[in-house]
């Protein structure tokens, strides 16, 4: 969720409106988002396998993502390297710091399908094993 109020309409329109809107925002200031989760209560209140249902549980902020202000020149200079690094990653909801059964794991049919789709995407890009599951910032 954006950490600050943003206009309802993008500043630009067209096929690239989201990326162009973000670029304009980054030209002016850092862009911040708060990361939020909702807790599971029971199958009726929080159905895991029906994405059409809105959960009626509070959102809890668990972190913040800050994209620093950058000029278009700075972004262009790092884009090729960033794109290559991202393509070497194998993001998945199934990636965990530990294979310990007590570690967090996605549950339900929807998450099982998501995990299979992420794995197929990584394999399609030639990313397999632990190499793709590393933290791009060197934390693990």
Coordinates of C-alpha atoms in Angstrom, one line a residue, residues 15-137:
X15 CA 0.4 1.0 -22.3
X16 CA 3.4 2.1 -20.1
X17 CA 1.5 4.3 -17.7
X18 CA 2.5 2.5 -14.5
X19 CA 6.2 2.5 -15.2
X20 CA 6.1 6.1 -16.5
X21 CA 4.1 7.2 -13.5
X22 CA 6.6 5.5 -11.1
X23 CA 9.5 7.2 -13.0
X24 CA 8.0 10.6 -12.6
X25 CA 7.5 10.0 -8.9
X26 CA 11.1 8.8 -8.4
X27 CA 12.3 11.9 -10.2
X28 CA 10.8 14.0 -7.5
X29 CA 11.2 12.0 -4.2
X30 CA 11.6 8.6 -2.7
X31 CA 8.6 6.3 -3.1
X32 CA 7.4 4.4 0.0
X33 CA 5.1 1.5 0.5
X34 CA 4.0 -0.2 3.7
X35 CA 3.9 -4.0 3.5
X36 CA 0.8 -5.5 5.1
X37 CA -0.7 -8.9 5.9
X38 CA -4.0 -10.2 7.1
X39 CA -4.3 -13.0 9.6
X40 CA -6.3 -16.3 9.1
X41 CA -9.2 -16.8 11.4
X42 CA -11.4 -19.7 10.2
X43 CA -12.6 -21.2 6.9
X44 CA -15.7 -19.0 6.8
X45 CA -14.2 -15.6 7.7
X46 CA -10.9 -16.1 5.8
X47 CA -11.4 -18.8 3.1
X48 CA -8.0 -19.8 1.8
X49 CA -9.2 -21.3 -1.6
X50 CA -11.7 -18.6 -2.7
X51 CA -9.9 -15.5 -4.0
X52 CA -13.2 -13.9 -4.8
X53 CA -13.9 -13.4 -1.1
X54 CA -12.7 -10.3 0.8
X55 CA -11.3 -11.2 4.2
X56 CA -12.8 -9.2 7.0
X57 CA -9.7 -9.1 9.2
X58 CA -7.5 -6.2 10.1
X59 CA -4.4 -5.3 8.0
X60 CA -1.2 -5.4 10.0
X61 CA 1.8 -3.5 8.8
X62 CA 4.9 -5.7 8.9
X63 CA 7.4 -3.6 7.0
X64 CA 8.2 -0.7 4.7
X65 CA 9.7 -0.7 1.2
X66 CA 11.5 2.5 0.2
X67 CA 12.5 3.2 -3.4
X68 CA 15.1 6.0 -3.2
X69 CA 14.9 9.1 -5.4
X70 CA 16.9 8.5 -8.5
X71 CA 17.4 10.5 -11.7
X72 CA 16.5 9.0 -15.0
X73 CA 20.2 8.8 -15.8
X74 CA 20.9 6.9 -12.6
X75 CA 18.0 4.5 -13.3
X76 CA 19.1 3.9 -16.9
X77 CA 22.7 3.2 -15.9
X78 CA 21.6 0.5 -13.4
X79 CA 18.7 -1.0 -15.4
X80 CA 20.6 -3.5 -17.5
X81 CA 22.4 -4.9 -14.4
X82 CA 19.2 -4.9 -12.3
X83 CA 17.3 -6.7 -15.0
X84 CA 20.0 -9.3 -15.4
X85 CA 20.1 -9.9 -11.6
X86 CA 16.3 -10.2 -11.3
X87 CA 16.3 -12.7 -14.2
X88 CA 18.7 -14.9 -12.2
X89 CA 16.4 -15.1 -9.2
X90 CA 13.7 -17.7 -8.6
X91 CA 11.1 -15.9 -6.5
X92 CA 8.5 -18.2 -5.1
X93 CA 6.2 -18.2 -2.1
X94 CA 7.7 -21.6 -1.5
X95 CA 11.2 -20.2 -0.9
X96 CA 12.0 -20.2 2.8
X97 CA 15.0 -19.6 4.9
X98 CA 14.8 -23.1 6.3
X99 CA 13.3 -26.4 5.2
X100 CA 12.4 -26.9 8.9
X101 CA 8.7 -28.0 9.0
X102 CA 8.1 -25.2 11.5
X103 CA 9.0 -22.5 8.9
X104 CA 6.3 -20.5 7.2
X105 CA 4.8 -22.2 4.2
X106 CA 1.9 -21.1 1.9
X107 CA -1.2 -23.2 2.5
X108 CA -4.3 -23.9 0.4
X109 CA -4.8 -24.8 -3.3
X110 CA -4.3 -21.3 -4.6
X111 CA -0.8 -21.1 -3.0
X112 CA 0.1 -24.6 -4.3
X113 CA -0.8 -23.4 -7.9
X114 CA 1.2 -20.2 -7.4
X115 CA 4.2 -22.2 -6.2
X116 CA 4.1 -24.5 -9.2
X117 CA 3.8 -21.5 -11.6
X118 CA 6.8 -19.7 -10.0
X119 CA 8.8 -22.9 -10.2
X120 CA 7.9 -23.3 -13.9
X121 CA 8.9 -19.7 -14.6
X122 CA 12.3 -20.1 -13.0
X123 CA 12.9 -23.4 -14.8
X124 CA 11.9 -21.8 -18.1
X125 CA 14.6 -19.2 -17.5
X126 CA 17.2 -21.9 -16.6
X127 CA 17.2 -21.1 -12.9
X128 CA 17.2 -24.2 -10.7
X129 CA 18.4 -25.2 -7.3
X130 CA 19.8 -23.0 -4.5
X131 CA 21.4 -20.5 -6.9
X132 CA 18.1 -18.9 -7.7
X133 CA 16.9 -18.8 -4.1
X134 CA 19.7 -16.6 -2.8
X135 CA 19.1 -13.2 -1.5
X136 CA 20.2 -10.6 -4.0
X137 CA 21.5 -8.5 -1.1

